[in-house]
CSV table of C-alpha atoms and ligand atoms in Angstrom, one decimal:
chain,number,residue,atom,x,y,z
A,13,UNK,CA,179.7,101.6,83.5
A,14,UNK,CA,183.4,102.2,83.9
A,15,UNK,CA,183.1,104.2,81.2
A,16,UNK,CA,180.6,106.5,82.3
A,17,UNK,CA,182.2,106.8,85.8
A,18,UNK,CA,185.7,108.2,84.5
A,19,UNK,CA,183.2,111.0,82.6
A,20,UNK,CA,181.5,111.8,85.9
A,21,UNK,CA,184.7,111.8,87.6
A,22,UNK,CA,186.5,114.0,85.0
A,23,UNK,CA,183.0,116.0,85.5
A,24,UNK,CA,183.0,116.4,89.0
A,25,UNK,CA,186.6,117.7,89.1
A,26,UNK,CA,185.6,120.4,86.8
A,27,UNK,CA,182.7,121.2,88.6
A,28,UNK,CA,184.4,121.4,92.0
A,29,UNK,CA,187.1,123.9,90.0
A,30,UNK,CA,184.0,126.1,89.0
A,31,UNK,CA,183.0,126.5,92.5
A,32,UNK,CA,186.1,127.4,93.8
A,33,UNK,CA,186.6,130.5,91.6
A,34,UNK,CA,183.0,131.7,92.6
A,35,UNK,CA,184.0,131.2,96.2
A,36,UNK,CA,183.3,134.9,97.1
A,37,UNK,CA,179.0,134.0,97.2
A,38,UNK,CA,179.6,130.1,98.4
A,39,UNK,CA,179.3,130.0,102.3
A,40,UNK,CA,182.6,128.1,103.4
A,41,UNK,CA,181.2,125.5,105.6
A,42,UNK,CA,179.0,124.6,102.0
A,43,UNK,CA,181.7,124.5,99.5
A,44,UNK,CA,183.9,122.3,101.5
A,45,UNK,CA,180.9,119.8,101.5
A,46,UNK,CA,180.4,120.0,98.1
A,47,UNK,CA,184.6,119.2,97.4
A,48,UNK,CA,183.9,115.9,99.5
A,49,UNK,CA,182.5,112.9,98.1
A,50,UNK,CA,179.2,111.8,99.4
A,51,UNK,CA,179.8,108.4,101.6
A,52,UNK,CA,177.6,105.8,100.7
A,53,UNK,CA,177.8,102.6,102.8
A,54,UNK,CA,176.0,99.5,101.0
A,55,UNK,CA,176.1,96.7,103.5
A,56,UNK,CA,173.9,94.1,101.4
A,57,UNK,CA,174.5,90.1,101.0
A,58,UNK,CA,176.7,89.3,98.6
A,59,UNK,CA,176.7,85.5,99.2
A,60,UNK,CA,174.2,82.6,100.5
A,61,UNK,CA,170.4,82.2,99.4
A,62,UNK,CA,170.2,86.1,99.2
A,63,UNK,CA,173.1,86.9,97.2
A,64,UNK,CA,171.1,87.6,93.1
A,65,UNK,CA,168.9,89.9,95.6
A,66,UNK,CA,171.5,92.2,97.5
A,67,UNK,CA,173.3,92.0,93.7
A,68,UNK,CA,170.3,93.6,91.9
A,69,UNK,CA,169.9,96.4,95.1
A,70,UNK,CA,173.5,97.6,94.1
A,71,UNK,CA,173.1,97.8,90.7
A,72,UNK,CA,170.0,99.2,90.5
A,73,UNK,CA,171.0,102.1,93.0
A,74,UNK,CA,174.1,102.8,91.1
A,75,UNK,CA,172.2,102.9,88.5
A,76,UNK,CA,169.8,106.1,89.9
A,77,UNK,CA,173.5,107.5,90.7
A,78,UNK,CA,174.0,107.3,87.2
A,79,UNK,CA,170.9,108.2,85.9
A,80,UNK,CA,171.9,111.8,87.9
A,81,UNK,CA,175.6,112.1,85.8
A,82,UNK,CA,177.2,110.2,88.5
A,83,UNK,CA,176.5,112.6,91.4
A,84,UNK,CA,174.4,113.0,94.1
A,85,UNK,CA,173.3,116.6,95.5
A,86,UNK,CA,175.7,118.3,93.1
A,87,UNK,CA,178.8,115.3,95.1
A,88,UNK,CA,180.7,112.8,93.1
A,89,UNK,CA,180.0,109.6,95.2
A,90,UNK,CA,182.2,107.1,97.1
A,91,UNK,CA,181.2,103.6,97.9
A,92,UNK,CA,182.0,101.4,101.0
A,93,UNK,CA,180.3,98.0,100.6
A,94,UNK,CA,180.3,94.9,103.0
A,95,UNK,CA,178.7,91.6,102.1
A,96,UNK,CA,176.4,90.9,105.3
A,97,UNK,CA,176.2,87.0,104.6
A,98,UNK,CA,172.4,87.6,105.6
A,99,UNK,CA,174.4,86.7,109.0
A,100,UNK,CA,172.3,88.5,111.8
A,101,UNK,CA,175.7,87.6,114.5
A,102,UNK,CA,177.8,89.6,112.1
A,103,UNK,CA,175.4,92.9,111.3
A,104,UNK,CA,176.5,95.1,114.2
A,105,UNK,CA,180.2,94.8,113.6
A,106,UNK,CA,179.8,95.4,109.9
A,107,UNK,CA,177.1,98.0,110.5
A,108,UNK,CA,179.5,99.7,113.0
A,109,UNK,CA,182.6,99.1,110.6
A,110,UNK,CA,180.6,101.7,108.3
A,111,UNK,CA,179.1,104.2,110.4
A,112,UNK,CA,181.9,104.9,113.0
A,113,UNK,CA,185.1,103.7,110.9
A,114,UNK,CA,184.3,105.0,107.3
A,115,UNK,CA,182.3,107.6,108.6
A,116,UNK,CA,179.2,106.9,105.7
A,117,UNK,CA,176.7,110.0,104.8
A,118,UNK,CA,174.0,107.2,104.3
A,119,UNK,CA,173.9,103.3,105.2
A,120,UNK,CA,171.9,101.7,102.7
A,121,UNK,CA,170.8,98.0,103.6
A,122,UNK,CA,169.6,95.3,103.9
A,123,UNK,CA,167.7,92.4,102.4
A,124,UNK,CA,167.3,89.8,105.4
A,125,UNK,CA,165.3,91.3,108.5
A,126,UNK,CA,167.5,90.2,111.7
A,127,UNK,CA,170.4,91.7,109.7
A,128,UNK,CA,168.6,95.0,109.2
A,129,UNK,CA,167.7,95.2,113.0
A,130,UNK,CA,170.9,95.2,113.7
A,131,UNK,CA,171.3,98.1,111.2
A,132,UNK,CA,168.3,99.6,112.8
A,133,UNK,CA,170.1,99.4,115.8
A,134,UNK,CA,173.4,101.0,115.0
A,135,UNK,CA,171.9,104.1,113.1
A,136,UNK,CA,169.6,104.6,115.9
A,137,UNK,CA,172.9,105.0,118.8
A,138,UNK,CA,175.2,106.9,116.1
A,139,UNK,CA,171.5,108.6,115.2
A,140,UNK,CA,173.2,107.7,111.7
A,141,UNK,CA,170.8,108.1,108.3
A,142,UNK,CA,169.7,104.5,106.9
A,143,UNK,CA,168.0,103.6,103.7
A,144,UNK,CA,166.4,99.9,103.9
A,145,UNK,CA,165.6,99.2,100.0
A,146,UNK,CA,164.5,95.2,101.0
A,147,UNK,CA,164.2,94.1,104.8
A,148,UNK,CA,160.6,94.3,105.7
A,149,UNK,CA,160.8,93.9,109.1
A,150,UNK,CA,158.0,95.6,110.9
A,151,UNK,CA,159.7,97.3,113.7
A,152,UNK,CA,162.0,99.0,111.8
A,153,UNK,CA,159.3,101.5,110.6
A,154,UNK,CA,156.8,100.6,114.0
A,155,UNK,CA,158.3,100.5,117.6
A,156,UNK,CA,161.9,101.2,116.5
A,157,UNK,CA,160.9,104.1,114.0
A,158,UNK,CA,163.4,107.5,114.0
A,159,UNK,CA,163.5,110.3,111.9
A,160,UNK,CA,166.9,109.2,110.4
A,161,UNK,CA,165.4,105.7,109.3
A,162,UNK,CA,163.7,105.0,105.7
A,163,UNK,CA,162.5,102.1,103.8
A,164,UNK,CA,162.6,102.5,100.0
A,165,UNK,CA,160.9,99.0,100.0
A,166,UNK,CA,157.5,97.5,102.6
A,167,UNK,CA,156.9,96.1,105.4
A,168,UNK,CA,156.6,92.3,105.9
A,169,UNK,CA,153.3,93.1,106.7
A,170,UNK,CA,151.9,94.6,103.4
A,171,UNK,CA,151.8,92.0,101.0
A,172,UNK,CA,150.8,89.1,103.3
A,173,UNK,CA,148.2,91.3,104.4
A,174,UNK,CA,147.2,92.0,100.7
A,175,UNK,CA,147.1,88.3,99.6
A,176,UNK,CA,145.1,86.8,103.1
A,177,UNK,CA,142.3,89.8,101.5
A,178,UNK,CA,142.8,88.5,98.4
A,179,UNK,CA,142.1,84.7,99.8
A,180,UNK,CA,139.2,85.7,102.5
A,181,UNK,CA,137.5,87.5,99.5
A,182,UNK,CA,137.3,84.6,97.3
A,183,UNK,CA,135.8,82.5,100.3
A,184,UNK,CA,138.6,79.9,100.8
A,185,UNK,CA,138.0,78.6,104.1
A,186,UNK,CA,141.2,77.2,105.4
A,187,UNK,CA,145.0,77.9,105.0
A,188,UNK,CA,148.3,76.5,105.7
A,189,UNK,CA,151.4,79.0,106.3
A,190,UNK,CA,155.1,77.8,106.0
A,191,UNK,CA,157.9,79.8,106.2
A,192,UNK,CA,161.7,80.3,107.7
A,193,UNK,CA,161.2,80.8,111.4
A,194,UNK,CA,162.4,84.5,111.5
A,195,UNK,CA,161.1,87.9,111.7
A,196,UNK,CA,160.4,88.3,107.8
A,197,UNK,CA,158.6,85.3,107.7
A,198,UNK,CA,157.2,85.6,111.3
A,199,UNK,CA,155.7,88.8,110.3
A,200,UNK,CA,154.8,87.9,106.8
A,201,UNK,CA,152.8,84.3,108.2
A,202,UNK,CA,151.2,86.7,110.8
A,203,UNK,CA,150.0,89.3,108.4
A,204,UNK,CA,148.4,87.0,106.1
A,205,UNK,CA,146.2,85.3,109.1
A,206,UNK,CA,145.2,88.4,110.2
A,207,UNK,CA,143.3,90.0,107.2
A,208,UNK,CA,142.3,86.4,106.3
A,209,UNK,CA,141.2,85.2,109.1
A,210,UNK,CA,139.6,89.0,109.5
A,211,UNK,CA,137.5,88.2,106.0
A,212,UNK,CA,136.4,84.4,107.7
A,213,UNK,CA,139.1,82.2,106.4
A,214,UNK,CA,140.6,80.1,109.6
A,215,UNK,CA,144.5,79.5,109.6
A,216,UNK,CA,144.5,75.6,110.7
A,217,UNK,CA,148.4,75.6,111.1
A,218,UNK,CA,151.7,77.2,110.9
A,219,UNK,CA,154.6,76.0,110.2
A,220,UNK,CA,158.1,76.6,110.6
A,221,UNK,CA,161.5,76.0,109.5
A,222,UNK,CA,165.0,77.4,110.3
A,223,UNK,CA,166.5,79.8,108.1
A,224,UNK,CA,168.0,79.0,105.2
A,225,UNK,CA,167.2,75.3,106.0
A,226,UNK,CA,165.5,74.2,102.3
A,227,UNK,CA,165.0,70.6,103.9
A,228,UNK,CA,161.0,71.0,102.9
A,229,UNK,CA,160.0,67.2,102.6
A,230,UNK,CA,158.4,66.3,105.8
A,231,UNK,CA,156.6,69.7,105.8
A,232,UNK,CA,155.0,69.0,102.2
A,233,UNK,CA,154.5,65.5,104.0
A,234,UNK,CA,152.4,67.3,106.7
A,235,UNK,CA,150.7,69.6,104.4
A,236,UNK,CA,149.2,67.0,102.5
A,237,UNK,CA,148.0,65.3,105.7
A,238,UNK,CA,146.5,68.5,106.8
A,239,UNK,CA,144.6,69.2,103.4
A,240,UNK,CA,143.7,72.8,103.4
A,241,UNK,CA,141.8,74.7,100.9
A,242,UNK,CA,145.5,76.2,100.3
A,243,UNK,CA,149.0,77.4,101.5
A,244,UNK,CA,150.7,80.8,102.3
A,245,UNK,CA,154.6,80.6,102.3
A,246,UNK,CA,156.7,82.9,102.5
A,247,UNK,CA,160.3,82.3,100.7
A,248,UNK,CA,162.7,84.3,98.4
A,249,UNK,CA,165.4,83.9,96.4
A,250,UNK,CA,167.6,80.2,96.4
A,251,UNK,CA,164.9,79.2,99.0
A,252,UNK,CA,162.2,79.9,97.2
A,253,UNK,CA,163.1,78.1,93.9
A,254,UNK,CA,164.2,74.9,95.9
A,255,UNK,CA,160.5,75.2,97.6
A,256,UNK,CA,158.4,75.7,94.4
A,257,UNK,CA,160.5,72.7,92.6
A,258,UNK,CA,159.9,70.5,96.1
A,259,UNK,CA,155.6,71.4,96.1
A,260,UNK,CA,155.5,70.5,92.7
A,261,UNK,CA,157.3,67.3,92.8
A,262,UNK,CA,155.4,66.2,95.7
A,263,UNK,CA,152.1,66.9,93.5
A,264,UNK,CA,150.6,68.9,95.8
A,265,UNK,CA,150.7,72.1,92.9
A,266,UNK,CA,147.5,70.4,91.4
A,267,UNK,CA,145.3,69.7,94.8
A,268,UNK,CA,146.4,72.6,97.2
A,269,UNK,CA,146.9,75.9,95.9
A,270,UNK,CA,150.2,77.5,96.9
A,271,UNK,CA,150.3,81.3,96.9
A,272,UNK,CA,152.8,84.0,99.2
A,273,UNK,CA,154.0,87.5,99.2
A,274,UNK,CA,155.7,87.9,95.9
A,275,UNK,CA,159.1,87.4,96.6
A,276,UNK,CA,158.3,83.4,96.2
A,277,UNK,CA,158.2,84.1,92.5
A,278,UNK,CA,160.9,87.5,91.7
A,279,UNK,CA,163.8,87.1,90.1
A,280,UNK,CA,163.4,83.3,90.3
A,281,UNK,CA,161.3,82.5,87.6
A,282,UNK,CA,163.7,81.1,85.1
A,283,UNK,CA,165.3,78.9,87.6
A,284,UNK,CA,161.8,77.7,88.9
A,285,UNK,CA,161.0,77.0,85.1
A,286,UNK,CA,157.4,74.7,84.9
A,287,UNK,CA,157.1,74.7,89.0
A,288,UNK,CA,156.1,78.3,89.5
A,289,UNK,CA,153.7,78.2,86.4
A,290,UNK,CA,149.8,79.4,87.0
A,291,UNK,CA,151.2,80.5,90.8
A,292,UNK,CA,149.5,83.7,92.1
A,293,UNK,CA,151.1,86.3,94.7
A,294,UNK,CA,150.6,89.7,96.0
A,295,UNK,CA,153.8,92.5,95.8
A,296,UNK,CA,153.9,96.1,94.9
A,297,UNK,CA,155.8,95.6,92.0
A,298,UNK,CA,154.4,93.3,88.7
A,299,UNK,CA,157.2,92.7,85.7
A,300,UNK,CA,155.0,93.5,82.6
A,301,UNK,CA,153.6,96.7,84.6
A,302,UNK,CA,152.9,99.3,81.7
A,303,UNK,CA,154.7,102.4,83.2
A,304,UNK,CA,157.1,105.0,80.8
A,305,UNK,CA,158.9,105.0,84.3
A,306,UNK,CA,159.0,101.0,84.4
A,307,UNK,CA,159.5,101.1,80.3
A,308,UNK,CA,162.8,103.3,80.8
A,309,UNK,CA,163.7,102.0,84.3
A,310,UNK,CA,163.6,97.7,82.2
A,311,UNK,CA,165.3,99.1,79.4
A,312,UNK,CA,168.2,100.8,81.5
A,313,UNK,CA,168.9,98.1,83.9
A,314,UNK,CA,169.0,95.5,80.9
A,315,UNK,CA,171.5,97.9,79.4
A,316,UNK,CA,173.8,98.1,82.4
A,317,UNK,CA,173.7,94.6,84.0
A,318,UNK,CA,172.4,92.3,81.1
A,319,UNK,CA,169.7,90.7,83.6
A,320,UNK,CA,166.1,91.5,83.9
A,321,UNK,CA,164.6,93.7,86.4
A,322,UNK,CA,162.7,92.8,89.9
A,323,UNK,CA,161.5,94.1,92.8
A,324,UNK,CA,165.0,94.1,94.2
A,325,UNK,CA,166.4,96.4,91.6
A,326,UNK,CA,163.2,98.1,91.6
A,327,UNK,CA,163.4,99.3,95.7
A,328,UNK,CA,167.1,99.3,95.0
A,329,UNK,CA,166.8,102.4,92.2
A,330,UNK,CA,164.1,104.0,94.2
A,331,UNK,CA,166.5,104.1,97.9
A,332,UNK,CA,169.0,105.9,95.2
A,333,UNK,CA,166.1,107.7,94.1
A,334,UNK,CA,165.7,109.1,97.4
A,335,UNK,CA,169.2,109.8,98.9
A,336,UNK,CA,168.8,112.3,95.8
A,337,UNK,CA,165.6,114.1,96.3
A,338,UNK,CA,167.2,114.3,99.7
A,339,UNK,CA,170.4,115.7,99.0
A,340,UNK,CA,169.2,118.1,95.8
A,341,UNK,CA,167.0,119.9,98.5
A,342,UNK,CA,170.0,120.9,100.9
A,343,UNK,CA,172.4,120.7,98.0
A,344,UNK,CA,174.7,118.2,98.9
A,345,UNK,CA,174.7,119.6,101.9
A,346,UNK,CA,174.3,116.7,104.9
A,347,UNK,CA,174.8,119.1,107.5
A,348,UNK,CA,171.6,120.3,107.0
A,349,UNK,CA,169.9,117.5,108.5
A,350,UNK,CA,166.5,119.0,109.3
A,351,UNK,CA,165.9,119.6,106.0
A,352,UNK,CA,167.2,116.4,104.1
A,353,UNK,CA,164.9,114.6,106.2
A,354,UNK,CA,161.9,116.7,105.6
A,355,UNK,CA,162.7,116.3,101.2
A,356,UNK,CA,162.6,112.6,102.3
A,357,UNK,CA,159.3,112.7,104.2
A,358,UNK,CA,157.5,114.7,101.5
A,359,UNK,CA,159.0,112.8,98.3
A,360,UNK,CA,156.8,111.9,95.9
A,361,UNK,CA,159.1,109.0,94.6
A,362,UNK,CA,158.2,108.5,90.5
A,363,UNK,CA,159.0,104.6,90.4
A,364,UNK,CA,158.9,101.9,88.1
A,365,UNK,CA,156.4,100.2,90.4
A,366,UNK,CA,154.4,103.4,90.5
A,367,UNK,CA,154.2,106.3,91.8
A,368,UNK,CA,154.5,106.1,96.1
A,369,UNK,CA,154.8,108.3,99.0
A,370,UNK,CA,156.8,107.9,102.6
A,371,UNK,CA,154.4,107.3,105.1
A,372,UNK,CA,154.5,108.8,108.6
A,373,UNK,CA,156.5,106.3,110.0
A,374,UNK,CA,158.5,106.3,106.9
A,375,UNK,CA,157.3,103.3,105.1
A,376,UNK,CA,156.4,103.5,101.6
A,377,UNK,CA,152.5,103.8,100.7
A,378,UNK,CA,151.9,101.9,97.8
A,379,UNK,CA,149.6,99.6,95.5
A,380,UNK,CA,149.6,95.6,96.0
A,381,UNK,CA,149.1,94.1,93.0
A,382,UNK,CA,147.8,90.5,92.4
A,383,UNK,CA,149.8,89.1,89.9
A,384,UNK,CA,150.3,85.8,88.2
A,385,UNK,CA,152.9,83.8,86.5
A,386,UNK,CA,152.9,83.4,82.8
A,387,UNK,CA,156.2,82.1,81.3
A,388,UNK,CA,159.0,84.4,82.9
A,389,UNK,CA,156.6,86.9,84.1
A,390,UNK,CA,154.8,88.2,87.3
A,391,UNK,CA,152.1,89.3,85.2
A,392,UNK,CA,149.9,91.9,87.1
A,393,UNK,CA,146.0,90.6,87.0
A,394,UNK,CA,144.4,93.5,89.4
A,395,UNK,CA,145.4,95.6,92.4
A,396,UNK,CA,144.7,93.6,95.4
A,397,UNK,CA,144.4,96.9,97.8
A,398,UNK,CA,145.4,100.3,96.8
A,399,UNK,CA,147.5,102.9,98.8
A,400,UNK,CA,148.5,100.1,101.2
A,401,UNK,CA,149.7,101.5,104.6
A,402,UNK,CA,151.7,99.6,107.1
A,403,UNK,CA,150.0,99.9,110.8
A,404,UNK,CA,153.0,101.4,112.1
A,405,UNK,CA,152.1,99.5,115.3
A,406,UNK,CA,154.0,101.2,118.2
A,407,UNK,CA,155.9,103.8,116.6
A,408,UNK,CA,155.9,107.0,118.0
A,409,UNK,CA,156.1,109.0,115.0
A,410,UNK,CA,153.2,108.2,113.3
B,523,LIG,C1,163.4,89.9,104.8
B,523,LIG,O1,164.2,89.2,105.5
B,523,LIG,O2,162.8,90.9,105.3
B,523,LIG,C2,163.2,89.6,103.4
B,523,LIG,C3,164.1,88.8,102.7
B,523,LIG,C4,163.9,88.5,101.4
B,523,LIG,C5,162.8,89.0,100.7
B,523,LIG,C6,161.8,89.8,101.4
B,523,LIG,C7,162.0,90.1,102.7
């Protein structure tokens, strides 16, 4: 990558020459935006249970950066990046740090939910543009929506919603639903009772833990106790591998089927190993997907990083791929805000997951796939509902 970056940089400086010589048709105000560098401020977790996921985000958006010679809009880019800790008491100072101090063109995170309302927060008063490509918490595209806010990724309430469908159509009765007490997995329990208990199924308990507390034993104690026809969890990353290896070794994988929104089984498989074998969850992305887009986007991303691709890097390339459909239309141009945003509303976003559009409220609508796993795969085995929207309960926009 370093060497590709000293092209584009050699590049851009060439390119900014050109335009100065054809000043005479360039508007002023438009070729002094084009000299700058476009500010991009990645505030992602770069340590604790959530670090491998804010690691694939980056690379995966540099990697769209990249895919465009380095530049976005016709700008070189510059990078400002914070490691959020996936500490919700620390988001508005490092949120802040970005927007007012380094003065970023677009704020691009984050993974963990109370983090990003924080974000959600600070882009709203500085009326700032942010790019979520993880956090799926539902207000950030429902009460709190805005024109400058986007989500490259879902809502915590599409695939829990997908997979309580998927459970209420096969008939199974009763469920169990575990998670970190917080707004992803709040929203994400919630979700799945409601279309499940919708199609008949009854939700006999919830139950809770603190975040990133991986102290599952008396729960798995309690959920054999309670012996329901099966459990919805929802856990990712170094959570969700210490939770798979903990429901195995209790032997409840064999009597009580576990299955959760996808992130239980992404970018964890190899460390999970024999414990997330046979498990089934819903997500809008599926490894072995048979896309050119997903073909090329594998290949590319194994190239760069040496590490397979998930639905991090996935929602990672595709909030890169946006910022540039954005900033192409107005060409480079940020002042233009009316019209970046509109290029944003109407993209069409060609992604490895899919094809998928920006709802309304600016939430990606998108496929749920059921998928299953099969040695170091999330093998997709059907589309659990198609052209998925989020609710967008309570925003104003939609
Ligand atoms: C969240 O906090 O919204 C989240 C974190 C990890 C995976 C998925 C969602």
């Amino acid at each position: 990558m370093t060497k590709i970056r000293r092209r584009t940089l050699l590049a851009g400086a060439a390119a900014t020459a050109g335009l100065a010589t054809a000043g005479s048709f360039v508007p002023a105000r438009f070729a002094i935006g084009q000299q700058a560098k476009v500010k991009i401020g990645l505030m992602l977790p770069y340590t604790g249970t959530y670090a491998q996921l804010g690691q694939a985000i980056t690379d995966a958006f540099k990697l769209a950066i990249m895919d465009r010679g380095g530049k976005l809009g016709g700008r070189e880019v510059e990078f400002s990046v914070v490691d959020d800790e996936s500490e919700p008491s620390k988001a508005p100072e490092n949120a802040n740090k970005l927007v007012t101090r380094d003065k970023v063109d677009f704020l691009v995170g984050t993974v963990h939910s109370g983090v990003a309302m924080a974000m959600v927060k600070v882009a709203r008063d500085n009326d700032a543009m942010l790019v979520i490509p993880n956090a799926g918490a539902d207000a950030a595209t429902g009460p709190l929506c805005a024109p400058n806010i986007f989500r490259s990724s879902f809502s915590n309430w599409q695939p829990a919603y997908a997979m309580g469908k998927v459970m209420a159509d096969r008939k199974v009765k009763t469920a169990v639903t575990l998670s970190w007490k917080y707004a992803a997995g709040e929203e994400s329990t919630n979700g799945f009772k409601e279309s499940f208990e919708k199609g008949g199924g009854k939700v006999v308990k919830q139950l809770w833990l603190p975040f990133p507390n991986v102290e599952f034993q008396p729960l798995l104690t309690e959920i054999a106790s309670l012996k329901p026809d099966c459990v919805y969890v929802f856990f990712a990353g170094g959570g969700a591998v210490k939770f798979t290896k903990d429901y195995a070794a209790a032997g409840l994988k064999q009597s009580i089927p576990l299955v959760g929104a996808g992130f239980l089984t992404d970018g964890t498989l190899e460390a999970q190993g024999e414990s997330a074998q046979g498990l089934e969850t819903t997500l809008h992305y599926g490894d072995g997907l048979d896309l050119p887009k997903n073909n090329a986007f594998r290949a590319a991303y194994k190239k760069a990083t040496n590490k397979e691709a998930d639905v991090y890097a996935v929602q990672g390339y595709d909030a890169g791929q946006l910022i540039a459909i954005g900033l192409d239309a107005v060409k480079g141009d940020t002042s233009a805000r009316k019209e970046l945003i509109a290029a944003m509303e109407k993209a069409e976003i060609d992604s490895p997951r899919g094809k998928w559009t920006m709802s309304k409220a600016h939430n990606p609508v998108q496929d749920f796939y059921l998928r299953k796993v099969e040695g170091n795969q999330n093998k997709v085995v059907g589309v659990a509902v198609k052209a998925l929207a989020d609710p967008a309960r309570g925003c104003k926009m939609a």
